[in-house]
PDB file of C-alpha atoms in Angstrom:
ATOM      1  CA  MET A  13     233.983  52.766   3.938  1.00  0.00           C
ATOM      2  CA  ARG A  14     237.015  52.313   1.665  1.00  0.00           C
ATOM      3  CA  ILE A  15     240.210  53.523   3.356  1.00  0.00           C
ATOM      4  CA  VAL A  16     243.707  54.111   1.965  1.00  0.00           C
ATOM      5  CA  SER A  17     246.443  54.459   4.594  1.00  0.00           C
ATOM      6  CA  LEU A  18     249.632  56.251   3.605  1.00  0.00           C
ATOM      7  CA  LEU A  19     251.531  55.708   6.852  1.00  0.00           C
ATOM      8  CA  PRO A  20     252.377  52.486   8.745  1.00  0.00           C
ATOM      9  CA  SER A  21     251.270  53.950  12.080  1.00  0.00           C
ATOM     10  CA  LEU A  22     247.869  54.864  10.643  1.00  0.00           C
ATOM     11  CA  THR A  23     247.542  51.366   9.236  1.00  0.00           C
ATOM     12  CA  GLU A  24     248.209  50.010  12.730  1.00  0.00           C
ATOM     13  CA  ILE A  25     245.606  52.372  14.176  1.00  0.00           C
ATOM     14  CA  CYS A  26     243.041  51.193  11.636  1.00  0.00           C
ATOM     15  CA  TRP A  27     243.754  47.588  12.548  1.00  0.00           C
ATOM     16  CA  ALA A  28     243.421  48.351  16.269  1.00  0.00           C
ATOM     17  CA  LEU A  29     240.017  49.908  15.578  1.00  0.00           C
ATOM     18  CA  GLY A  30     238.757  46.845  13.714  1.00  0.00           C
ATOM     19  CA  LEU A  31     238.987  48.447  10.271  1.00  0.00           C
ATOM     20  CA  ALA A  32     241.041  45.743   8.558  1.00  0.00           C
ATOM     21  CA  ASP A  33     238.326  44.947   6.015  1.00  0.00           C
ATOM     22  CA  GLU A  34     237.874  48.630   5.167  1.00  0.00           C
ATOM     23  CA  LEU A  35     241.558  49.095   4.291  1.00  0.00           C
ATOM     24  CA  VAL A  36     241.789  48.816   0.506  1.00  0.00           C
ATOM     25  CA  ALA A  37     245.451  49.851   0.148  1.00  0.00           C
ATOM     26  CA  VAL A  38     248.498  50.599   2.292  1.00  0.00           C
ATOM     27  CA  THR A  39     252.107  51.713   1.821  1.00  0.00           C
ATOM     28  CA  HIS A  40     255.061  49.566   0.807  1.00  0.00           C
ATOM     29  CA  GLU A  41     256.363  49.933   4.391  1.00  0.00           C
ATOM     30  CA  CYS A  42     253.244  48.682   6.182  1.00  0.00           C
ATOM     31  CA  ASP A  43     254.137  45.382   7.831  1.00  0.00           C
ATOM     32  CA  TYR A  44     252.102  45.146  11.036  1.00  0.00           C
ATOM     33  CA  PRO A  45     250.112  43.198  11.832  1.00  0.00           C
ATOM     34  CA  PRO A  46     251.554  40.564   9.452  1.00  0.00           C
ATOM     35  CA  ALA A  47     248.186  40.103   7.734  1.00  0.00           C
ATOM     36  CA  VAL A  48     248.465  43.637   6.342  1.00  0.00           C
ATOM     37  CA  ARG A  49     251.118  42.429   3.915  1.00  0.00           C
ATOM     38  CA  ALA A  50     248.356  40.908   1.813  1.00  0.00           C
ATOM     39  CA  LYS A  51     246.861  44.354   1.166  1.00  0.00           C
ATOM     40  CA  PRO A  52     247.570  46.182  -2.135  1.00  0.00           C
ATOM     41  CA  ARG A  53     250.625  48.463  -1.970  1.00  0.00           C
ATOM     42  CA  ILE A  54     250.023  51.934  -3.315  1.00  0.00           C
ATOM     43  CA  THR A  55     253.453  53.560  -2.768  1.00  0.00           C
ATOM     44  CA  ARG A  56     257.079  52.831  -3.522  1.00  0.00           C
ATOM     45  CA  SER A  57     260.405  54.323  -2.464  1.00  0.00           C
ATOM     46  CA  LEU A  58     262.338  56.430  -4.987  1.00  0.00           C
ATOM     47  CA  LEU A  59     265.688  55.782  -3.280  1.00  0.00           C
ATOM     48  CA  PRO A  60     267.921  53.258  -5.066  1.00  0.00           C
ATOM     49  CA  PRO A  61     268.173  49.891  -3.294  1.00  0.00           C
ATOM     50  CA  GLY A  62     271.299  48.655  -1.554  1.00  0.00           C
ATOM     51  CA  LEU A  63     272.426  51.958  -0.004  1.00  0.00           C
ATOM     52  CA  SER A  64     274.478  51.922   3.182  1.00  0.00           C
ATOM     53  CA  HIS A  65     273.278  53.646   6.356  1.00  0.00           C
ATOM     54  CA  ALA A  66     275.330  56.779   5.603  1.00  0.00           C
ATOM     55  CA  GLU A  67     274.369  56.728   1.910  1.00  0.00           C
ATOM     56  CA  ILE A  68     270.664  56.652   2.794  1.00  0.00           C
ATOM     57  CA  ASP A  69     271.110  59.775   4.925  1.00  0.00           C
ATOM     58  CA  ALA A  70     273.000  61.569   2.154  1.00  0.00           C
ATOM     59  CA  ALA A  71     270.446  60.607  -0.499  1.00  0.00           C
ATOM     60  CA  VAL A  72     267.500  61.709   1.663  1.00  0.00           C
ATOM     61  CA  ARG A  73     269.097  65.056   2.504  1.00  0.00           C
ATOM     62  CA  GLN A  74     269.927  65.668  -1.161  1.00  0.00           C
ATOM     63  CA  ARG A  75     266.399  64.943  -2.379  1.00  0.00           C
ATOM     64  CA  VAL A  76     264.752  66.962   0.398  1.00  0.00           C
ATOM     65  CA  ALA A  77     267.058  69.942  -0.266  1.00  0.00           C
ATOM     66  CA  ALA A  78     266.223  69.758  -3.966  1.00  0.00           C
ATOM     67  CA  GLY A  79     262.493  69.555  -3.294  1.00  0.00           C
ATOM     68  CA  LEU A  80     262.299  66.069  -4.790  1.00  0.00           C
ATOM     69  CA  PRO A  81     259.908  63.412  -3.463  1.00  0.00           C
ATOM     70  CA  LEU A  82     261.113  60.325  -1.602  1.00  0.00           C
ATOM     71  CA  TYR A  83     258.062  58.239  -2.453  1.00  0.00           C
ATOM     72  CA  GLU A  84     255.799  57.702  -5.433  1.00  0.00           C
ATOM     73  CA  LEU A  85     252.048  57.220  -5.174  1.00  0.00           C
ATOM     74  CA  ASP A  86     250.381  54.931  -7.724  1.00  0.00           C
ATOM     75  CA  THR A  87     247.780  57.384  -8.992  1.00  0.00           C
ATOM     76  CA  GLU A  88     246.129  54.944 -11.393  1.00  0.00           C
ATOM     77  CA  GLN A  89     245.618  52.421  -8.628  1.00  0.00           C
ATOM     78  CA  LEU A  90     244.333  55.159  -6.333  1.00  0.00           C
ATOM     79  CA  ALA A  91     241.725  56.169  -8.885  1.00  0.00           C
ATOM     80  CA  ALA A  92     240.682  52.553  -9.465  1.00  0.00           C
ATOM     81  CA  LEU A  93     240.251  51.941  -5.735  1.00  0.00           C
ATOM     82  CA  ALA A  94     237.917  54.948  -5.370  1.00  0.00           C
ATOM     83  CA  PRO A  95     238.576  55.448  -1.648  1.00  0.00           C
ATOM     84  CA  ASP A  96     236.201  57.297   0.660  1.00  0.00           C
ATOM     85  CA  LEU A  97     239.000  58.245   3.060  1.00  0.00           C
ATOM     86  CA  ILE A  98     242.763  58.760   2.737  1.00  0.00           C
ATOM     87  CA  LEU A  99     244.833  58.850   5.923  1.00  0.00           C
ATOM     88  CA  THR A 100     248.198  60.603   5.816  1.00  0.00           C
ATOM     89  CA  GLN A 101     250.531  62.936   7.738  1.00  0.00           C
ATOM     90  CA  ALA A 102     252.484  66.167   7.302  1.00  0.00           C
ATOM     91  CA  LEU A 103     254.842  65.844  10.258  1.00  0.00           C
ATOM     92  CA  CYS A 104     257.853  64.268   8.560  1.00  0.00           C
ATOM     93  CA  PRO A 105     258.738  64.667   4.867  1.00  0.00           C
ATOM     94  CA  VAL A 106     260.910  61.546   5.105  1.00  0.00           C
ATOM     95  CA  CYS A 107     258.094  59.270   6.295  1.00  0.00           C
ATOM     96  CA  ALA A 108     255.351  59.497   3.684  1.00  0.00           C
ATOM     97  CA  VAL A 109     254.128  60.965   0.409  1.00  0.00           C
ATOM     98  CA  SER A 110     253.796  64.761   0.628  1.00  0.00           C
ATOM     99  CA  VAL A 111     250.422  65.705   2.074  1.00  0.00           C
ATOM    100  CA  ASP A 112     250.120  68.484  -0.516  1.00  0.00           C
ATOM    101  CA  ASP A 113     250.539  65.927  -3.296  1.00  0.00           C
ATOM    102  CA  VAL A 114     247.971  63.668  -1.653  1.00  0.00           C
ATOM    103  CA  CYS A 115     245.405  66.486  -1.425  1.00  0.00           C
ATOM    104  CA  ARG A 116     246.031  67.527  -5.013  1.00  0.00           C
ATOM    105  CA  LEU A 117     245.655  63.973  -6.325  1.00  0.00           C
ATOM    106  CA  ALA A 118     242.580  63.326  -4.189  1.00  0.00           C
ATOM    107  CA  ALA A 119     240.876  66.490  -5.444  1.00  0.00           C
ATOM    108  CA  ALA A 120     241.396  65.345  -9.036  1.00  0.00           C
ATOM    109  CA  LEU A 121     239.564  62.037  -8.553  1.00  0.00           C
ATOM    110  CA  PRO A 122     236.028  61.689  -9.993  1.00  0.00           C
ATOM    111  CA  ARG A 123     234.681  61.315  -6.458  1.00  0.00           C
ATOM    112  CA  PRO A 124     237.169  63.160  -4.211  1.00  0.00           C
ATOM    113  CA  PRO A 125     237.709  61.335  -0.909  1.00  0.00           C
ATOM    114  CA  GLN A 126     238.097  62.926   2.489  1.00  0.00           C
ATOM    115  CA  VAL A 127     241.764  63.400   3.395  1.00  0.00           C
ATOM    116  CA  ILE A 128     242.759  63.374   7.061  1.00  0.00           C
ATOM    117  CA  SER A 129     246.287  64.310   8.057  1.00  0.00           C
ATOM    118  CA  VAL A 130     247.585  63.694  11.589  1.00  0.00           C
ATOM    119  CA  GLU A 131     250.761  65.244  12.980  1.00  0.00           C
ATOM    120  CA  PRO A 132     251.319  63.898  16.531  1.00  0.00           C
ATOM    121  CA  THR A 133     254.430  65.131  18.329  1.00  0.00           C
ATOM    122  CA  THR A 134     253.664  63.798  21.832  1.00  0.00           C
ATOM    123  CA  LEU A 135     252.131  60.685  23.368  1.00  0.00           C
ATOM    124  CA  GLU A 136     248.943  62.618  24.098  1.00  0.00           C
ATOM    125  CA  GLU A 137     248.710  63.648  20.454  1.00  0.00           C
ATOM    126  CA  ILE A 138     249.240  60.030  19.375  1.00  0.00           C
ATOM    127  CA  PHE A 139     246.236  59.112  21.512  1.00  0.00           C
ATOM    128  CA  ASP A 140     244.334  62.024  19.952  1.00  0.00           C
ATOM    129  CA  SER A 141     245.139  60.716  16.466  1.00  0.00           C
ATOM    130  CA  ILE A 142     243.638  57.336  17.377  1.00  0.00           C
ATOM    131  CA  GLU A 143     240.440  59.100  18.394  1.00  0.00           C
ATOM    132  CA  THR A 144     240.555  61.237  15.239  1.00  0.00           C
ATOM    133  CA  VAL A 145     240.588  58.128  13.059  1.00  0.00           C
ATOM    134  CA  GLY A 146     237.848  56.641  15.229  1.00  0.00           C
ATOM    135  CA  ALA A 147     235.666  59.706  14.760  1.00  0.00           C
ATOM    136  CA  ALA A 148     236.170  59.712  10.975  1.00  0.00           C
ATOM    137  CA  THR A 149     235.261  56.045  10.642  1.00  0.00           C
ATOM    138  CA  GLY A 150     232.402  55.674  13.106  1.00  0.00           C
ATOM    139  CA  ARG A 151     234.576  53.811  15.625  1.00  0.00           C
ATOM    140  CA  GLN A 152     234.511  56.388  18.405  1.00  0.00           C
ATOM    141  CA  GLU A 153     233.754  53.942  21.209  1.00  0.00           C
ATOM    142  CA  THR A 154     236.415  51.500  20.056  1.00  0.00           C
ATOM    143  CA  ALA A 155     238.956  54.314  19.828  1.00  0.00           C
ATOM    144  CA  ARG A 156     238.170  55.449  23.363  1.00  0.00           C
ATOM    145  CA  ALA A 157     238.554  51.890  24.620  1.00  0.00           C
ATOM    146  CA  VAL A 158     241.909  51.482  22.855  1.00  0.00           C
ATOM    147  CA  VAL A 159     243.228  54.764  24.275  1.00  0.00           C
ATOM    148  CA  THR A 160     241.984  53.911  27.778  1.00  0.00           C
ATOM    149  CA  ALA A 161     243.816  50.569  27.682  1.00  0.00           C
ATOM    150  CA  LEU A 162     247.031  52.269  26.514  1.00  0.00           C
ATOM    151  CA  ARG A 163     246.817  54.875  29.268  1.00  0.00           C
ATOM    152  CA  ARG A 164     246.366  52.174  31.894  1.00  0.00           C
ATOM    153  CA  ARG A 165     249.564  50.466  30.785  1.00  0.00           C
ATOM    154  CA  LEU A 166     251.460  53.735  31.183  1.00  0.00           C
ATOM    155  CA  VAL A 167     249.968  54.294  34.646  1.00  0.00           C
ATOM    156  CA  TRP A 168     251.071  50.797  35.681  1.00  0.00           C
ATOM    157  CA  ILE A 169     254.666  51.633  34.702  1.00  0.00           C
ATOM    158  CA  GLN A 170     254.554  54.914  36.602  1.00  0.00           C
ATOM    159  CA  HIS A 171     253.261  53.154  39.711  1.00  0.00           C
ATOM    160  CA  ARG A 172     256.038  50.569  39.492  1.00  0.00           C
ATOM    161  CA  LEU A 173     258.663  53.325  39.376  1.00  0.00           C
ATOM    162  CA  VAL A 174     257.402  55.425  42.293  1.00  0.00           C
ATOM    163  CA  GLY A 175     260.297  56.059  44.676  1.00  0.00           C
ATOM    164  CA  THR A 176     263.004  55.056  42.190  1.00  0.00           C
ATOM    165  CA  PRO A 177     266.212  56.430  43.739  1.00  0.00           C
ATOM    166  CA  SER A 178     267.891  57.406  40.475  1.00  0.00           C
ATOM    167  CA  ARG A 179     267.045  58.253  36.894  1.00  0.00           C
ATOM    168  CA  PRO A 180     269.700  57.129  34.374  1.00  0.00           C
ATOM    169  CA  ARG A 181     270.957  59.687  31.879  1.00  0.00           C
ATOM    170  CA  VAL A 182     269.777  58.518  28.466  1.00  0.00           C
ATOM    171  CA  VAL A 183     270.462  59.377  24.838  1.00  0.00           C
ATOM    172  CA  CYS A 184     268.237  57.887  22.127  1.00  0.00           C
ATOM    173  CA  LEU A 185     269.419  58.034  18.528  1.00  0.00           C
ATOM    174  CA  GLU A 186     267.092  57.616  15.556  1.00  0.00           C
ATOM    175  CA  TRP A 187     270.025  57.590  13.111  1.00  0.00           C
ATOM    176  CA  LEU A 188     273.706  56.757  13.531  1.00  0.00           C
ATOM    177  CA  ALA A 189     275.577  58.140  10.519  1.00  0.00           C
ATOM    178  CA  PRO A 190     275.386  60.964  11.358  1.00  0.00           C
ATOM    179  CA  PRO A 191     273.930  60.655  14.858  1.00  0.00           C
ATOM    180  CA  ILE A 192     270.415  62.101  15.054  1.00  0.00           C
ATOM    181  CA  VAL A 193     268.751  62.542  18.432  1.00  0.00           C
ATOM    182  CA  ALA A 194     265.242  61.054  18.600  1.00  0.00           C
ATOM    183  CA  GLY A 195     262.751  63.801  19.383  1.00  0.00           C
ATOM    184  CA  HIS A 196     258.966  64.285  19.510  1.00  0.00           C
ATOM    185  CA  TRP A 197     257.399  61.587  21.741  1.00  0.00           C
ATOM    186  CA  VAL A 198     260.624  59.660  22.512  1.00  0.00           C
ATOM    187  CA  PRO A 199     261.902  61.937  25.354  1.00  0.00           C
ATOM    188  CA  GLU A 200     258.498  61.600  26.975  1.00  0.00           C
ATOM    189  CA  MET A 201     258.753  57.820  26.664  1.00  0.00           C
ATOM    190  CA  VAL A 202     262.130  57.932  28.416  1.00  0.00           C
ATOM    191  CA  GLU A 203     260.721  60.104  31.202  1.00  0.00           C
ATOM    192  CA  ILE A 204     257.783  57.781  31.894  1.00  0.00           C
ATOM    193  CA  ALA A 205     260.189  54.822  31.829  1.00  0.00           C
ATOM    194  CA  GLY A 206     262.206  56.347  34.650  1.00  0.00           C
ATOM    195  CA  GLY A 207     265.054  57.938  32.725  1.00  0.00           C
ATOM    196  CA  HIS A 208     266.270  61.424  31.889  1.00  0.00           C
ATOM    197  CA  ASP A 209     266.823  62.238  28.217  1.00  0.00           C
ATOM    198  CA  VAL A 210     269.851  64.540  28.309  1.00  0.00           C
ATOM    199  CA  LEU A 211     269.792  65.776  24.706  1.00  0.00           C
ATOM    200  CA  ALA A 212     266.305  65.720  23.190  1.00  0.00           C
ATOM    201  CA  ILE A 213     263.405  68.058  23.960  1.00  0.00           C
ATOM    202  CA  ALA A 214     259.965  66.503  24.409  1.00  0.00           C
ATOM    203  CA  GLY A 215     257.552  67.437  21.641  1.00  0.00           C
ATOM    204  CA  LYS A 216     260.282  68.971  19.477  1.00  0.00           C
ATOM    205  CA  PRO A 217     261.742  67.550  16.242  1.00  0.00           C
ATOM    206  CA  SER A 218     264.732  65.243  16.031  1.00  0.00           C
ATOM    207  CA  PHE A 219     268.058  66.905  15.244  1.00  0.00           C
ATOM    208  CA  THR A 220     271.572  66.041  14.134  1.00  0.00           C
ATOM    209  CA  VAL A 221     274.453  66.114  16.613  1.00  0.00           C
ATOM    210  CA  THR A 222     278.100  65.075  16.671  1.00  0.00           C
ATOM    211  CA  TRP A 223     279.562  62.180  18.624  1.00  0.00           C
ATOM    212  CA  GLU A 224     281.489  64.771  20.602  1.00  0.00           C
ATOM    213  CA  GLN A 225     278.168  66.246  21.742  1.00  0.00           C
ATOM    214  CA  VAL A 226     276.923  62.811  22.735  1.00  0.00           C
ATOM    215  CA  ALA A 227     280.093  62.210  24.735  1.00  0.00           C
ATOM    216  CA  ALA A 228     279.833  65.629  26.385  1.00  0.00           C
ATOM    217  CA  VAL A 229     276.485  64.808  28.046  1.00  0.00           C
ATOM    218  CA  ALA A 230     277.909  61.517  29.403  1.00  0.00           C
ATOM    219  CA  PRO A 231     274.844  59.261  29.007  1.00  0.00           C
ATOM    220  CA  ASP A 232     274.576  56.249  31.297  1.00  0.00           C
ATOM    221  CA  VAL A 233     272.484  54.463  28.672  1.00  0.00           C
ATOM    222  CA  LEU A 234     272.614  54.765  24.883  1.00  0.00           C
ATOM    223  CA  VAL A 235     269.596  53.465  22.964  1.00  0.00           C
ATOM    224  CA  LEU A 236     269.999  52.917  19.227  1.00  0.00           C
ATOM    225  CA  MET A 237     266.708  53.165  17.338  1.00  0.00           C
ATOM    226  CA  PRO A 238     267.454  53.995  13.684  1.00  0.00           C
ATOM    227  CA  CYS A 239     264.215  54.621  11.820  1.00  0.00           C
ATOM    228  CA  GLY A 240     263.296  51.831   9.420  1.00  0.00           C
ATOM    229  CA  TYR A 241     265.668  49.246  10.903  1.00  0.00           C
ATOM    230  CA  ASP A 242     264.689  46.070  12.726  1.00  0.00           C
ATOM    231  CA  LEU A 243     266.491  44.735  15.792  1.00  0.00           C
ATOM    232  CA  ALA A 244     269.043  42.535  14.005  1.00  0.00           C
ATOM    233  CA  SER A 245     270.034  45.283  11.561  1.00  0.00           C
ATOM    234  CA  THR A 246     270.334  47.806  14.400  1.00  0.00           C
ATOM    235  CA  GLN A 247     272.566  45.439  16.372  1.00  0.00           C
ATOM    236  CA  GLU A 248     274.879  45.100  13.384  1.00  0.00           C
ATOM    237  CA  LEU A 249     275.036  48.869  12.860  1.00  0.00           C
ATOM    238  CA  GLY A 250     275.760  49.290  16.567  1.00  0.00           C
ATOM    239  CA  ARG A 251     278.618  46.787  16.526  1.00  0.00           C
ATOM    240  CA  GLN A 252     280.250  48.623  13.653  1.00  0.00           C
ATOM    241  CA  LEU A 253     279.726  51.910  15.469  1.00  0.00           C
ATOM    242  CA  LEU A 254     281.325  50.749  18.713  1.00  0.00           C
ATOM    243  CA  ALA A 255     284.446  49.697  16.835  1.00  0.00           C
ATOM    244  CA  ASP A 256     285.363  53.404  16.826  1.00  0.00           C
ATOM    245  CA  PRO A 257     287.831  53.968  19.716  1.00  0.00           C
ATOM    246  CA  ALA A 258     286.623  57.585  20.018  1.00  0.00           C
ATOM    247  CA  LEU A 259     283.364  56.369  21.555  1.00  0.00           C
ATOM    248  CA  ARG A 260     284.860  54.279  24.323  1.00  0.00           C
ATOM    249  CA  ASP A 261     284.926  57.122  26.849  1.00  0.00           C
ATOM    250  CA  ILE A 262     281.153  57.516  26.726  1.00  0.00           C
ATOM    251  CA  PRO A 263     279.911  56.028  30.038  1.00  0.00           C
ATOM    252  CA  ALA A 264     277.211  53.967  28.318  1.00  0.00           C
ATOM    253  CA  VAL A 265     279.831  52.410  26.038  1.00  0.00           C
ATOM    254  CA  SER A 266     282.470  51.788  28.693  1.00  0.00           C
ATOM    255  CA  HIS A 267     279.871  50.270  31.058  1.00  0.00           C
ATOM    256  CA  GLY A 268     278.254  48.064  28.408  1.00  0.00           C
ATOM    257  CA  ALA A 269     274.919  49.905  28.496  1.00  0.00           C
ATOM    258  CA  VAL A 270     274.327  50.314  24.762  1.00  0.00           C
ATOM    259  CA  TRP A 271     271.055  48.839  23.569  1.00  0.00           C
ATOM    260  CA  ALA A 272     269.551  48.182  20.148  1.00  0.00           C
ATOM    261  CA  VAL A 273     265.767  48.230  19.866  1.00  0.00           C
ATOM    262  CA  ASP A 274     263.210  47.501  17.178  1.00  0.00           C
ATOM    263  CA  ALA A 275     262.501  51.114  16.267  1.00  0.00           C
ATOM    264  CA  SER A 276     259.941  50.524  13.528  1.00  0.00           C
ATOM    265  CA  SER A 277     257.745  48.493  15.859  1.00  0.00           C
ATOM    266  CA  TYR A 278     257.967  50.436  19.122  1.00  0.00           C
ATOM    267  CA  PHE A 279     259.504  53.896  18.733  1.00  0.00           C
ATOM    268  CA  SER A 280     259.478  55.627  15.354  1.00  0.00           C
ATOM    269  CA  ARG A 281     255.846  55.004  14.395  1.00  0.00           C
ATOM    270  CA  PRO A 282     253.296  57.157  16.267  1.00  0.00           C
ATOM    271  CA  GLY A 283     250.784  54.392  16.846  1.00  0.00           C
ATOM    272  CA  PRO A 284     249.520  52.108  19.616  1.00  0.00           C
ATOM    273  CA  ARG A 285     252.763  50.156  19.950  1.00  0.00           C
ATOM    274  CA  VAL A 286     254.721  53.126  21.337  1.00  0.00           C
ATOM    275  CA  VAL A 287     253.365  52.086  24.730  1.00  0.00           C
ATOM    276  CA  GLY A 288     255.228  48.833  24.195  1.00  0.00           C
ATOM    277  CA  GLY A 289     258.291  51.013  23.614  1.00  0.00           C
ATOM    278  CA  VAL A 290     257.821  52.624  27.029  1.00  0.00           C
ATOM    279  CA  GLU A 291     257.619  49.147  28.573  1.00  0.00           C
ATOM    280  CA  ILE A 292     260.867  48.199  26.837  1.00  0.00           C
ATOM    281  CA  LEU A 293     262.646  51.322  28.098  1.00  0.00           C
ATOM    282  CA  ALA A 294     261.390  50.779  31.650  1.00  0.00           C
ATOM    283  CA  ALA A 295     262.749  47.229  31.601  1.00  0.00           C
ATOM    284  CA  LEU A 296     266.105  48.453  30.272  1.00  0.00           C
ATOM    285  CA  LEU A 297     266.451  51.312  32.756  1.00  0.00           C
ATOM    286  CA  HIS A 298     264.920  49.659  35.826  1.00  0.00           C
ATOM    287  CA  PRO A 299     264.996  45.864  35.408  1.00  0.00           C
ATOM    288  CA  GLU A 300     264.608  45.450  39.173  1.00  0.00           C
ATOM    289  CA  ARG A 301     261.110  46.982  38.996  1.00  0.00           C
ATOM    290  CA  CYS A 302     259.844  46.403  35.450  1.00  0.00           C
ATOM    291  CA  SER A 303     260.073  43.497  33.069  1.00  0.00           C
ATOM    292  CA  THR A 304     258.758  42.658  29.618  1.00  0.00           C
ATOM    293  CA  ASP A 305     259.463  40.157  26.875  1.00  0.00           C
ATOM    294  CA  MET A 306     262.612  41.440  25.149  1.00  0.00           C
ATOM    295  CA  GLN A 307     262.787  38.795  22.433  1.00  0.00           C
ATOM    296  CA  ASP A 308     262.982  40.535  19.040  1.00  0.00           C
ATOM    297  CA  ARG A 309     262.445  43.872  20.824  1.00  0.00           C
ATOM    298  CA  ALA A 310     265.743  44.877  22.436  1.00  0.00           C
ATOM    299  CA  ALA A 311     269.247  43.469  22.770  1.00  0.00           C
ATOM    300  CA  PRO A 312     272.621  44.651  24.107  1.00  0.00           C
ATOM    301  CA  VAL A 313     275.215  45.880  21.620  1.00  0.00           C
ATOM    302  CA  ARG A 314     278.774  44.748  22.107  1.00  0.00           C
ATOM    303  CA  PRO A 315     281.861  45.944  20.192  1.00  0.00           C
ATOM    304  CA  LEU A 316     283.055  43.597  17.449  1.00  0.00           C
ATOM    305  CA  SER A 317     286.353  43.095  19.316  1.00  0.00           C
ATOM    306  CA  SER A 318     284.582  41.781  22.415  1.00  0.00           C
ATOM    307  CA  LEU A 319     282.534  39.391  20.302  1.00  0.00           C
ATOM    308  CA  VAL A 320     285.698  37.975  18.763  1.00  0.00           C
ATOM    309  CA  SER A 321     287.423  37.548  22.101  1.00  0.00           C
TER     310      SER A 321
END
């Protein structure tokens, strides 16, 4: 089977199912596992390079409002690859090539491939998507084994947190300028990790808020997880953010409980590594009961002034 993956999370699922050799092309954003970087890239971003965090948000909103695409699919390369299966999604217009465009292009190929679109909004649906890919590729047993292993890791965390006397109030942000509350599976991740997400609604989309709204819910812990940013870049964005005196009255800021995490690896992609994200959150919220390797995964964010002093 010749597979084209148009989403990093689906590429990760394919790899977890032992389909590395069947992947004939991936997106320009696919970077895990590292070996996937040797695969042909079949998409590219249409946003100009070098934009700031706020400029990226403005450019994305402008293109989406105008009905313009954010990504371009190499149609000539797609035709030359002659895939049997294209994996994509319709959940987020910011994350991948439009599923309608994919279906239209696939139908025009000499030998139209099967197109499978997954739209998980919860952890359970992420597990379902793994089994969906397994069923489409003849890897049903492997998919079941992968999902079973992921579930067991979540159960272990829940057992560790039985009897926890308190659940910290948490706000997770998938963008910072403006602040956007991380929705879908993230509130569920916080809940399993022993916290209480005080803004987001489990299974519902992310949404934009103001910093005044963040302050009003008085989070004990603020987790910064901007989509598409690695840990070092998120730390830098966070330091700039905390330089704003208006944020100092937020309990998480005043108590030094602001954390940067590697969102692309463990939070924003609906694939197997979200369970690693739950492990990270559990270690942040309840270090006395849970621990995990935080290197390159999570780090505290300190204001620039405190770093200087």
